[in-house]
mmCIF file of C-alpha atoms in Angstrom:
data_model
loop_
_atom_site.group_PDB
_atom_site.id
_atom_site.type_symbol
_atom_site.label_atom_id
_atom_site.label_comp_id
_atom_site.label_asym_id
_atom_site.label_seq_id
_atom_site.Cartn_x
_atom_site.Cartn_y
_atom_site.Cartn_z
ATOM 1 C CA UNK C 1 26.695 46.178 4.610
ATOM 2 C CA UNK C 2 28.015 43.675 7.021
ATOM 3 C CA UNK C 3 29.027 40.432 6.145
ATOM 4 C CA UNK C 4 31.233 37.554 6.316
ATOM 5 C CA UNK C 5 33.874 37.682 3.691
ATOM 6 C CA UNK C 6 37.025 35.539 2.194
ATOM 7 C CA UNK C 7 39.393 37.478 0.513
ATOM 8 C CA UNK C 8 41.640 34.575 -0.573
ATOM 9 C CA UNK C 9 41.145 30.371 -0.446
ATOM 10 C CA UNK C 10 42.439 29.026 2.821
ATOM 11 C CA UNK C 11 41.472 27.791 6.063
ATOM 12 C CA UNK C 12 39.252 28.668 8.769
ATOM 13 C CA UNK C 13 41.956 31.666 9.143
ATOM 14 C CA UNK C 14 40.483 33.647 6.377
ATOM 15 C CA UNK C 15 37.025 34.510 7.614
ATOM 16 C CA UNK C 16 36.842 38.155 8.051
ATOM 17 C CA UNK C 17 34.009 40.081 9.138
ATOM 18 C CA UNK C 18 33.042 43.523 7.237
ATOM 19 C CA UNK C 19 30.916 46.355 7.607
ATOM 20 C CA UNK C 20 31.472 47.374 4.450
ATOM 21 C CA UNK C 21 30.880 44.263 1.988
ATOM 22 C CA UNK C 22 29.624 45.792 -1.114
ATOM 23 C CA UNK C 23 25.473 46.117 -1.079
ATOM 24 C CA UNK C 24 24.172 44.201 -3.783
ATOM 25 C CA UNK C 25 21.734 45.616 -6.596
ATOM 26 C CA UNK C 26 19.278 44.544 -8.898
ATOM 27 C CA UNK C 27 20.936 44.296 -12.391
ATOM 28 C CA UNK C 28 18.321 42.444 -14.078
ATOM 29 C CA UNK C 29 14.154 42.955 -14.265
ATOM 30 C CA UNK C 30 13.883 39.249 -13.205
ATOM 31 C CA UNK C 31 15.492 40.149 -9.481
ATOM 32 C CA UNK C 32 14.827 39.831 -6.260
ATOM 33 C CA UNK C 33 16.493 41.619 -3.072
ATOM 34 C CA UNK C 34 16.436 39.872 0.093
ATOM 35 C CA UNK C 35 17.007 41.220 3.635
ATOM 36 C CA UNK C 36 18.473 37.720 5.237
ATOM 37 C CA UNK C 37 17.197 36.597 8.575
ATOM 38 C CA UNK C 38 18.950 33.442 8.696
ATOM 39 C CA UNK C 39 21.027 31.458 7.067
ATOM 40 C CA UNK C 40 23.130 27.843 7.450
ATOM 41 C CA UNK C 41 26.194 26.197 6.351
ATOM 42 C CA UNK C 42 26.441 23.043 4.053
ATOM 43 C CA UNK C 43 29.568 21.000 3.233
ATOM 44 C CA UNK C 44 29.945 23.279 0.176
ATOM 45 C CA UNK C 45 30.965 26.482 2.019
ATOM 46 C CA UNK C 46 33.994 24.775 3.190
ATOM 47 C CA UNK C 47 34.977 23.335 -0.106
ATOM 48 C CA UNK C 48 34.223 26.779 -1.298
ATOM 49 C CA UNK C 49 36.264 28.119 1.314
ATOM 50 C CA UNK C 50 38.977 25.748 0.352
ATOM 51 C CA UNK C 51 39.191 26.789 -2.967
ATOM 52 C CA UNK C 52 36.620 23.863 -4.482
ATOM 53 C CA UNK C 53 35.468 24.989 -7.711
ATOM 54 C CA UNK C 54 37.422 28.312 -8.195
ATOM 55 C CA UNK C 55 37.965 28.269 -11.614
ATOM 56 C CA UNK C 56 35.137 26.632 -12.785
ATOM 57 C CA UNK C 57 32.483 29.179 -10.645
ATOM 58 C CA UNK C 58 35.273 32.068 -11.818
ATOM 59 C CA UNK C 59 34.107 30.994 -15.546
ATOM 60 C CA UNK C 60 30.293 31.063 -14.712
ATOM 61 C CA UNK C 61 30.675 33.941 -13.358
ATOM 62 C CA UNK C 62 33.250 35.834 -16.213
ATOM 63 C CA UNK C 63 32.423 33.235 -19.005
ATOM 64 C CA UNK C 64 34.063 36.287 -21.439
ATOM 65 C CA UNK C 65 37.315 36.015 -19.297
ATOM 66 C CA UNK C 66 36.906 40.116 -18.863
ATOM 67 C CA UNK C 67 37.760 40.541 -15.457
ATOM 68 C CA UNK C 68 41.358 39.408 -13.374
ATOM 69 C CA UNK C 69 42.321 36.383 -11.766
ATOM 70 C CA UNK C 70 40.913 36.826 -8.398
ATOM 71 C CA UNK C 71 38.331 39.027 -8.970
ATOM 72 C CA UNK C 72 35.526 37.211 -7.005
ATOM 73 C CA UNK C 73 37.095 38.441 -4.012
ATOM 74 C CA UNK C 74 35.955 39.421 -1.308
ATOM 75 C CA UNK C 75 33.575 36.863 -1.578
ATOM 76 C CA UNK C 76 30.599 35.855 0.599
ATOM 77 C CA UNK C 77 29.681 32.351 1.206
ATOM 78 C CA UNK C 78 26.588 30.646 2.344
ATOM 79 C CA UNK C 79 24.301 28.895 -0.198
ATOM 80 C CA UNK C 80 20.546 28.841 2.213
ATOM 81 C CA UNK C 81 18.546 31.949 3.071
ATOM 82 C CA UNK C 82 15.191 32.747 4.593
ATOM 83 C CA UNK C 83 14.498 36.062 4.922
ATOM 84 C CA UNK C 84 11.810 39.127 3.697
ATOM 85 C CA UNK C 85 11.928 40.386 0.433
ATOM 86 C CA UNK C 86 13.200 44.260 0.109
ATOM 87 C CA UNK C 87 13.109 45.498 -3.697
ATOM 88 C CA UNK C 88 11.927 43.512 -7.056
ATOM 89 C CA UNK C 89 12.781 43.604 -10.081
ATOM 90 C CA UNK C 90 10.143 45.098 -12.736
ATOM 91 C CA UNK C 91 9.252 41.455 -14.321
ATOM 92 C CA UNK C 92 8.340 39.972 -10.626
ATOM 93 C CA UNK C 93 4.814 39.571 -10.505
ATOM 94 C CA UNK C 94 5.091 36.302 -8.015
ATOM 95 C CA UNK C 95 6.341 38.496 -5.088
ATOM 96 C CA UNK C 96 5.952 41.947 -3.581
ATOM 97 C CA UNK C 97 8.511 43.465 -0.584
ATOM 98 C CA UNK C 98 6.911 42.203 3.077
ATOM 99 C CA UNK C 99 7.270 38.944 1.123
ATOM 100 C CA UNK C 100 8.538 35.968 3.585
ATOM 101 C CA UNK C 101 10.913 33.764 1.487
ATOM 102 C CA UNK C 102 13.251 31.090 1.009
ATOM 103 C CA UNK C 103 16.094 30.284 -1.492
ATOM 104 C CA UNK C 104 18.708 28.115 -2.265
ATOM 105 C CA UNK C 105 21.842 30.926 -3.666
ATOM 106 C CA UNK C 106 23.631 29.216 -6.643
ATOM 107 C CA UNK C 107 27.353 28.859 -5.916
ATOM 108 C CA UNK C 108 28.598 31.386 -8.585
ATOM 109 C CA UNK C 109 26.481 34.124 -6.921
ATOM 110 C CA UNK C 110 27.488 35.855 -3.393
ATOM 111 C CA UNK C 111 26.096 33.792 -0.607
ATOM 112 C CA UNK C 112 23.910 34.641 2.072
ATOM 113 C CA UNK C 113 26.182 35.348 5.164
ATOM 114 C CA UNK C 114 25.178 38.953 4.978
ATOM 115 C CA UNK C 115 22.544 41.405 5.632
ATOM 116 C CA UNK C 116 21.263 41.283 1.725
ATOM 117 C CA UNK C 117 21.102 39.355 -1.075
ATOM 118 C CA UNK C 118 20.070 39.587 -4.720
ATOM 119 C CA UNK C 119 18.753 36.259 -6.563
ATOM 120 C CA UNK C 120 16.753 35.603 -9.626
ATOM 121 C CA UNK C 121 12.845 35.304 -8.942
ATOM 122 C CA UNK C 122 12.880 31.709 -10.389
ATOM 123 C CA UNK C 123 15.152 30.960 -7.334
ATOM 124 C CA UNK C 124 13.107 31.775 -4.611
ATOM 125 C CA UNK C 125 10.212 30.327 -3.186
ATOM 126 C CA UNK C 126 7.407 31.728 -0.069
ATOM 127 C CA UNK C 127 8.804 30.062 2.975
ATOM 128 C CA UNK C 128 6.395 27.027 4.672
ATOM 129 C CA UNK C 129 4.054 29.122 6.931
ATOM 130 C CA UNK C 130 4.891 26.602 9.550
ATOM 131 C CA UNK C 131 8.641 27.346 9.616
ATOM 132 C CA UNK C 132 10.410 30.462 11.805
ATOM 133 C CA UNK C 133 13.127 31.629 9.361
ATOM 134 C CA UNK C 134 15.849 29.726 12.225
ATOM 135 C CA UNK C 135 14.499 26.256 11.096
ATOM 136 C CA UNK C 136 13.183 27.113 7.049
ATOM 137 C CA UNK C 137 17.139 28.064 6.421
ATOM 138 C CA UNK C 138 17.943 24.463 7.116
ATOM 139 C CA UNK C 139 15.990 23.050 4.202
ATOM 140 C CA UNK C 140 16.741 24.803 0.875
ATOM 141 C CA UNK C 141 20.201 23.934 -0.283
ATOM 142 C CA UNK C 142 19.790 19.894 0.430
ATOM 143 C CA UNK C 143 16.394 19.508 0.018
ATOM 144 C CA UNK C 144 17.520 20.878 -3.895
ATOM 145 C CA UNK C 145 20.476 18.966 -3.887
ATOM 146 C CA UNK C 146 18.047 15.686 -3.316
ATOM 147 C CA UNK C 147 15.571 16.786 -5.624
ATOM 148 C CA UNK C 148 18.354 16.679 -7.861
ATOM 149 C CA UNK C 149 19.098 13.138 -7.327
ATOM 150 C CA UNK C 150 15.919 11.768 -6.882
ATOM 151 C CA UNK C 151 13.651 13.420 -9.036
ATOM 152 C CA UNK C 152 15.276 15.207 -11.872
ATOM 153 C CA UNK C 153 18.062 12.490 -12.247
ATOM 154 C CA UNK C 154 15.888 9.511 -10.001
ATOM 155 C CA UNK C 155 13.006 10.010 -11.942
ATOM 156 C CA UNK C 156 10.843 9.745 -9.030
ATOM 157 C CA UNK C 157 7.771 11.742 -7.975
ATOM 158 C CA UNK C 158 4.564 11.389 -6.172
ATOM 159 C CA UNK C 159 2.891 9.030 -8.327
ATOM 160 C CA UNK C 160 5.295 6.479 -8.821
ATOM 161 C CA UNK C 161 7.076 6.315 -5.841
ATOM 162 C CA UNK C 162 4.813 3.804 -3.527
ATOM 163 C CA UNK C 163 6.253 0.831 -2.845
ATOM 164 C CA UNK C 164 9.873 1.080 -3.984
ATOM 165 C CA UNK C 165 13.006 0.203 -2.085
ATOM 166 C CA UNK C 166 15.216 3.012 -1.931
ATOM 167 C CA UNK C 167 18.601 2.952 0.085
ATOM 168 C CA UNK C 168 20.207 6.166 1.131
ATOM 169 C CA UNK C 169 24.238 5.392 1.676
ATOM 170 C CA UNK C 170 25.135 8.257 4.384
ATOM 171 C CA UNK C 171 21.782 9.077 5.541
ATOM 172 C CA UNK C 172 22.312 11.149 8.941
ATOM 173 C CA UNK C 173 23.151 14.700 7.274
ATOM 174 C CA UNK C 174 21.358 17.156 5.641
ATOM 175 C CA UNK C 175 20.371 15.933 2.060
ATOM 176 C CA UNK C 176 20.348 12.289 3.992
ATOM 177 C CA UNK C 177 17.755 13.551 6.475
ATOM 178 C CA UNK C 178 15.595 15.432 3.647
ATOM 179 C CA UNK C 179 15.192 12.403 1.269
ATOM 180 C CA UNK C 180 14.297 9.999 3.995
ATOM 181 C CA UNK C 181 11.012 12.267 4.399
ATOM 182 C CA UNK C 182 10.874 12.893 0.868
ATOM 183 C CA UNK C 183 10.424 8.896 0.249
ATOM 184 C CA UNK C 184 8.377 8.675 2.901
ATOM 185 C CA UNK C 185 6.225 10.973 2.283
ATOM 186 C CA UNK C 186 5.591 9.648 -1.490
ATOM 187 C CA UNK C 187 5.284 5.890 -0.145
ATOM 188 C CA UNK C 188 8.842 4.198 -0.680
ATOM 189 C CA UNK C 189 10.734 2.145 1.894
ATOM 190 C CA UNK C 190 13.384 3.279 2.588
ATOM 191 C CA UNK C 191 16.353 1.984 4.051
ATOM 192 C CA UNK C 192 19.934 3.849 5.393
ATOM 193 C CA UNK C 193 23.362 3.817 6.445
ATOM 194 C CA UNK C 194 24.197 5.277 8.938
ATOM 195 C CA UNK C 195 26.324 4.813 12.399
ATOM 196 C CA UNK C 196 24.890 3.773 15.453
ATOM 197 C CA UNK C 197 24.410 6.807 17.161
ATOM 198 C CA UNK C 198 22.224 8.066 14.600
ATOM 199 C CA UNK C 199 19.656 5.807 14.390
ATOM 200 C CA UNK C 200 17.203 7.169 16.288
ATOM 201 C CA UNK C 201 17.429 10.466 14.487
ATOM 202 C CA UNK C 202 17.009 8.583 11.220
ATOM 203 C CA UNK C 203 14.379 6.324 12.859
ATOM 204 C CA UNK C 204 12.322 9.320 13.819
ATOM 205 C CA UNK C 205 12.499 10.647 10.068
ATOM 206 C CA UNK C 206 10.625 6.974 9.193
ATOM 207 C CA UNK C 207 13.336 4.922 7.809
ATOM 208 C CA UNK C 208 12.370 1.598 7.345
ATOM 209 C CA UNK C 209 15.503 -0.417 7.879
ATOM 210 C CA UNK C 210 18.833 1.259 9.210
ATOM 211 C CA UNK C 211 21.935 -0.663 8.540
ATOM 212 C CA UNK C 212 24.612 0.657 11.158
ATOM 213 C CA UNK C 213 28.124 0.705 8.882
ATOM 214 C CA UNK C 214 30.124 0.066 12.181
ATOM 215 C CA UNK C 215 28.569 -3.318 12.921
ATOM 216 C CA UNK C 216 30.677 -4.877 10.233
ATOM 217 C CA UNK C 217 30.754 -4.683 6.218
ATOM 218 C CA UNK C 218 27.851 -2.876 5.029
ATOM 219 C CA UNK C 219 28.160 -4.591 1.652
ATOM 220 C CA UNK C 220 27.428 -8.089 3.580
ATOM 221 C CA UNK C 221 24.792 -6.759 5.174
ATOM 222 C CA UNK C 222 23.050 -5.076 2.540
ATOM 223 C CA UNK C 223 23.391 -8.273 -0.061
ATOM 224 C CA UNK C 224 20.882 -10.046 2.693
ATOM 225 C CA UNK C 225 18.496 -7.606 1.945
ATOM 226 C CA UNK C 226 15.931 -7.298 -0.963
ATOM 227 C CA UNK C 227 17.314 -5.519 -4.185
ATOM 228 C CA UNK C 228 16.680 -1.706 -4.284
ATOM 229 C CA UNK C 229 15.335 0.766 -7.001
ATOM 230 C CA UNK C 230 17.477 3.723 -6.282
ATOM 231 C CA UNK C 231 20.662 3.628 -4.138
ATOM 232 C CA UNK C 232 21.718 7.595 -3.476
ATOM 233 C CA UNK C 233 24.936 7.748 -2.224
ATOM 234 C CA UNK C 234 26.338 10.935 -0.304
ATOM 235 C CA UNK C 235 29.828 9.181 0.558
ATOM 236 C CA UNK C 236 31.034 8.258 -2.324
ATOM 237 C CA UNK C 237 34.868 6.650 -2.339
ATOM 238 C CA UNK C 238 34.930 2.386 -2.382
ATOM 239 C CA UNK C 239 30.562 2.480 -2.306
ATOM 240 C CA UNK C 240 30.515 2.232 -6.100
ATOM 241 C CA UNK C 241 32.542 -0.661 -6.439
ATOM 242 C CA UNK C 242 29.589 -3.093 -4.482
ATOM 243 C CA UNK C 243 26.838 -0.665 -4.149
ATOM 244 C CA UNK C 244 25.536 -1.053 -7.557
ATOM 245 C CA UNK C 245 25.052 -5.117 -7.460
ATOM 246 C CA UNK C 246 22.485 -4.139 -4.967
ATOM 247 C CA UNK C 247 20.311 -2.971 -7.490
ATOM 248 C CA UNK C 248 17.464 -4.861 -9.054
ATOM 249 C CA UNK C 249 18.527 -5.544 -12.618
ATOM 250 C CA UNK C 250 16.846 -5.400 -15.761
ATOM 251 C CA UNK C 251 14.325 -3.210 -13.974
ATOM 252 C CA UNK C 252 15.369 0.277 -14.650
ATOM 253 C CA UNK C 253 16.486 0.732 -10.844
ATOM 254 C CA UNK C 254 18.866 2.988 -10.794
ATOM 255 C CA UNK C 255 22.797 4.596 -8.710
ATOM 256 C CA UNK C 256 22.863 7.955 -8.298
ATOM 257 C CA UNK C 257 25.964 9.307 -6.697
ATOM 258 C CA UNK C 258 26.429 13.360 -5.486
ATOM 259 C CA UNK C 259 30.448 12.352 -5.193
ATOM 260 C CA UNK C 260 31.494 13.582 -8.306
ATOM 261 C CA UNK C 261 34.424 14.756 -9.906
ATOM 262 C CA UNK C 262 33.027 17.243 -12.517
ATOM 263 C CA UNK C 263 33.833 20.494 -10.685
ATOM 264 C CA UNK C 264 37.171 18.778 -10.218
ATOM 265 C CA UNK C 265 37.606 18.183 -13.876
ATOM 266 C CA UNK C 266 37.050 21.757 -14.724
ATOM 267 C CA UNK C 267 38.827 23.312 -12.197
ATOM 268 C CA UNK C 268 41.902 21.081 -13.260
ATOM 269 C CA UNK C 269 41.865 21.066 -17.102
ATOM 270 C CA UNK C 270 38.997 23.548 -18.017
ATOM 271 C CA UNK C 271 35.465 23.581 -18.559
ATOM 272 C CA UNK C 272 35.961 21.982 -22.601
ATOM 273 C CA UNK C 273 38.556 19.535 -21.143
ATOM 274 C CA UNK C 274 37.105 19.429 -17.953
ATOM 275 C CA UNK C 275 33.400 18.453 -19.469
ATOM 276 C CA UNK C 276 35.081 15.835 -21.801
ATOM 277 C CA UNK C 277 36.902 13.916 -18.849
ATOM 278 C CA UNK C 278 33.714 13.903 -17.155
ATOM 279 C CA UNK C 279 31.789 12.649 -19.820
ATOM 280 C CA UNK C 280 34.225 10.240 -20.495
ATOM 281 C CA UNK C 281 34.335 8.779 -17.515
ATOM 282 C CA UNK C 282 30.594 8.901 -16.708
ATOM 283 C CA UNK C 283 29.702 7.179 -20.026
ATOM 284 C CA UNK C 284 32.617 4.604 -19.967
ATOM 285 C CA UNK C 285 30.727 3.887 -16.155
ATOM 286 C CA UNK C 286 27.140 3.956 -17.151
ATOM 287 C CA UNK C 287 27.774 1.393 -19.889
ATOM 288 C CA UNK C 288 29.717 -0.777 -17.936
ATOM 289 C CA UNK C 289 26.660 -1.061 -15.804
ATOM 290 C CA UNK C 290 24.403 -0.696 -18.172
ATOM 291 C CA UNK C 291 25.766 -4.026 -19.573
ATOM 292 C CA UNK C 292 24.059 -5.605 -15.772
ATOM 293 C CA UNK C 293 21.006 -4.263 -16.055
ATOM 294 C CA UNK C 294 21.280 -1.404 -13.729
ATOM 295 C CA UNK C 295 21.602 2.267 -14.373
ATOM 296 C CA UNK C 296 24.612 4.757 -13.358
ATOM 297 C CA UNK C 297 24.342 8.353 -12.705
ATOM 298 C CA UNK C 298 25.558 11.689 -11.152
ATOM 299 C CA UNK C 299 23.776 14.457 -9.859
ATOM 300 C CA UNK C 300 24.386 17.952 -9.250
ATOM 301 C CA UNK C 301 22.715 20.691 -7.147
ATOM 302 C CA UNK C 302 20.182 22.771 -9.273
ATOM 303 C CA UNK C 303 18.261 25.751 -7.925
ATOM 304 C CA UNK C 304 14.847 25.702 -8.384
ATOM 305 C CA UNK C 305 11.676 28.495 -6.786
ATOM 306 C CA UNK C 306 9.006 25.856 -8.228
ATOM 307 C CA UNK C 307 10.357 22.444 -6.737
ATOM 308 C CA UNK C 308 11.040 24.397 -3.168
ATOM 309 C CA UNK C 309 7.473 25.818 -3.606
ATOM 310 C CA UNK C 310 6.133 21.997 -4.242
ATOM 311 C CA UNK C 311 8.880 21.413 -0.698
ATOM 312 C CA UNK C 312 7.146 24.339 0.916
ATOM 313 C CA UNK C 313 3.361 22.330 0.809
ATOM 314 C CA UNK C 314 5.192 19.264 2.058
ATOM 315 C CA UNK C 315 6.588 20.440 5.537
ATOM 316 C CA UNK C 316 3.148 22.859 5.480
ATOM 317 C CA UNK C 317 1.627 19.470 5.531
ATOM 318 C CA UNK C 318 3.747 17.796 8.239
ATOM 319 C CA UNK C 319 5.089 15.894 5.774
ATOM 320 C CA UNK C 320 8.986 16.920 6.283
ATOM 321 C CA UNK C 321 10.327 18.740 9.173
ATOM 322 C CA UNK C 322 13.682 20.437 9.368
ATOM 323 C CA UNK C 323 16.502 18.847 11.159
ATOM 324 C CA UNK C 324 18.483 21.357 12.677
ATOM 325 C CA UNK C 325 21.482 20.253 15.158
ATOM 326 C CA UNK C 326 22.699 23.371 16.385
ATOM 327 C CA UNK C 327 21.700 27.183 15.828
ATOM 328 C CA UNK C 328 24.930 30.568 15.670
ATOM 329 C CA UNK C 329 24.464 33.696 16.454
ATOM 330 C CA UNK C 330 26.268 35.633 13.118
ATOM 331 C CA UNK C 331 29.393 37.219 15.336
ATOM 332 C CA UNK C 332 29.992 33.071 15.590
ATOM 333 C CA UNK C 333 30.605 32.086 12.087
ATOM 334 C CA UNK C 334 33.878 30.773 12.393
ATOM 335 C CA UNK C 335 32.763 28.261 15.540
ATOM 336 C CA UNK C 336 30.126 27.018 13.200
ATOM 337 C CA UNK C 337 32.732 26.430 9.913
ATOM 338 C CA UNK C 338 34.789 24.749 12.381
ATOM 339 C CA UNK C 339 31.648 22.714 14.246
ATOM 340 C CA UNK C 340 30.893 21.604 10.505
ATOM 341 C CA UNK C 341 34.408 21.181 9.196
ATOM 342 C CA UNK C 342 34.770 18.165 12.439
ATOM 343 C CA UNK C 343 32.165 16.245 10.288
ATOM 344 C CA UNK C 344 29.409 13.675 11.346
ATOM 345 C CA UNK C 345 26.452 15.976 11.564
ATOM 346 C CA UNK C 346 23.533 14.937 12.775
ATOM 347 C CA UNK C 347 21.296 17.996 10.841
ATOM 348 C CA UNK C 348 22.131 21.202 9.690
ATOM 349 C CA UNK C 349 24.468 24.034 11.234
ATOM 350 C CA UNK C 350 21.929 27.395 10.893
ATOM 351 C CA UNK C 351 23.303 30.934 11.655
ATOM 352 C CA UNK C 352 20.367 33.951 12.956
ATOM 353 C CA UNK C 353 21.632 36.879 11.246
ATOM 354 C CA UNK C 354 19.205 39.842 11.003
ATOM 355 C CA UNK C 355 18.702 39.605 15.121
ATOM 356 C CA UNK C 356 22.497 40.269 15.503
ATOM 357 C CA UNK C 357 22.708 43.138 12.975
ATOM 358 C CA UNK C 358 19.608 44.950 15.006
#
């Protein structure tokens, strides 16, 4: 089938397009085939590209240590899809081929810059009636990755969230741009960083307060604000050191950072001494903080067909809208690895796929 492939970790230089990437199959009764329509890069796919993660996703992927060093190659990145379901698996009662869907693709798992791809049912969810498969692709991969943070590790929800003062550190990209209208949507107040010529995208999205972090030091100028109840950080670096005194204490508000060094850890000394550095270093942090009043944690993308599905009524509701800055044609991959490697997005990069391959 064609597809966009890697066949070693490098730079924009080793993007290759195939006609002859090997056509996935359903191994297991649980799966799913899906013919992709369209599809769009995250930060990931250049890490990925990079080599981020390649011996920790070579582990989840061989955890018996069977196959060669190198054997993930050629490999296909791209973590969103929206496209039609072709073929399930005997267990899959949720969805039938015609199907319309959307999915965020695990990392260890060939990604979606191709004309198929097979997930797991429980990874897929029935794309918002409201979206073309151009704008749904924008959605799954951060709107997971901020479910992540705010929910699973945030503890937040629907019921609980009215009223609370959340502060998104880095707020004009894709997971950025997704939690502002999750927050909103449940009630919160929400307040960003961002830089000055993105505040009327993030204004639009209904953030409350947008601190711009070239008018001087955003520290300063968040301390003269009211406390917060969850600070989610996409930027990571020096933010830690201050961020967290913005908290209210001794109120179970709580830091949750997506910078983390996990994969690092693993991909340096292992997944046994990889997952003991990190939990060393997470613990020696959240008790240190802990010690304030405030809590400390890291989150980590998950894939997940029921939270997109609960996702799905939200932008069916107007509730969320996708935030897409600029749309490739799939013969224009590499312009659109390089448009996202120059950073600052404003939205997500998407890539139309089936069109081209008609």
């Amino acid at each position: 089938m064609p597809a966009w492939v890697i066949d070693k970790y490098g730079n924009n230089d080793v993007l290759r397009y195939s006609t002859n990437a090997m056509f996935p199959i359903i191994n297991y009764p649980n799966e799913v085939m899906v013919k992709v329509h369209s599809a769009s890069l995250n930060p990931i796919d250049i890490s990925m590209r990079n080599g981020y993660g390649a011996a920790t996703l070579r582990m989840r992927r061989d955890p018996l240590n069977i196959n060669a060093a190198g054997n993930e190659f050629p490999l296909i990145l791209g973590r969103d899809v929206s496209g039609v379901i072709m073929e399930c698996g005997l267990d899959v009662s949720y969805f039938k081929p015609g199907d319309e869907v959307w999915a965020a693709i695990p990392p260890w798992k060939p990604g979606s810059l191709a004309e198929f791809v097979v997930l797991s049912g429980n990874e897929v969810s029935h794309r918002p009636k409201s979206l073309s498969h151009t704008q749904a692709a924008a959605l799954p991969y951060v709107a997971l990755t901020a479910w992540s943070a705010l929910v699973n590790t945030g503890g937040l929800n629907k019921d609980n969230c009215t009223g609370k003062r959340i502060l998104i550190i880095g707020a004009s990209g894709g997971v950025g741009t997704f939690s502002i209208q999750l927050m909103k949507a449940w009630g919160a107040h929400v307040t960003v960083t961002c830089s000055q010529n993105a505040e009327q995208l993030v204004k639009g999205l209904g953030a409350d307060c947008v601190v711009d972090y070239q008018a001087g030091s955003v520290e300063t100028q968040l301390r003269a604000l009211k406390p917060f109840d969850l600070i989610l950080d996409n930027v990571g670096g020096d933010t830690e050191q201050w961020a967290l005194s913005c908290l209210k204490p001794w109120s179970g508000a709580k830091y949750v950072t997506l910078v983390t060094p996990f994969v690092l850890n693993t991909d340096r000394l292992g997944i046994a001494d990889g997952m003991l550095q990190s939990g060393v270093t997470i613990g020696s942090k959240a008790l240190k903080h802990l010690c304030k009043g405030v809590h400390y944690r890291w989150a980590l993308f998950a894939p997940s067909g029921p939270a997109l599905d609960e996702v799905s009524e939200l932008v069916d509701a107007g509730k969320i809208r996708p935030v897409v800055e600029q749309v490739f044609s799939f013969s224009e991959v590499p312009q659109a690895f390089q448009k996202l490697g120059r950073g600052h997005a404003r939205g997500k990069t998407v890539i139309n796929i089936s069109g081209d391959l008609q």
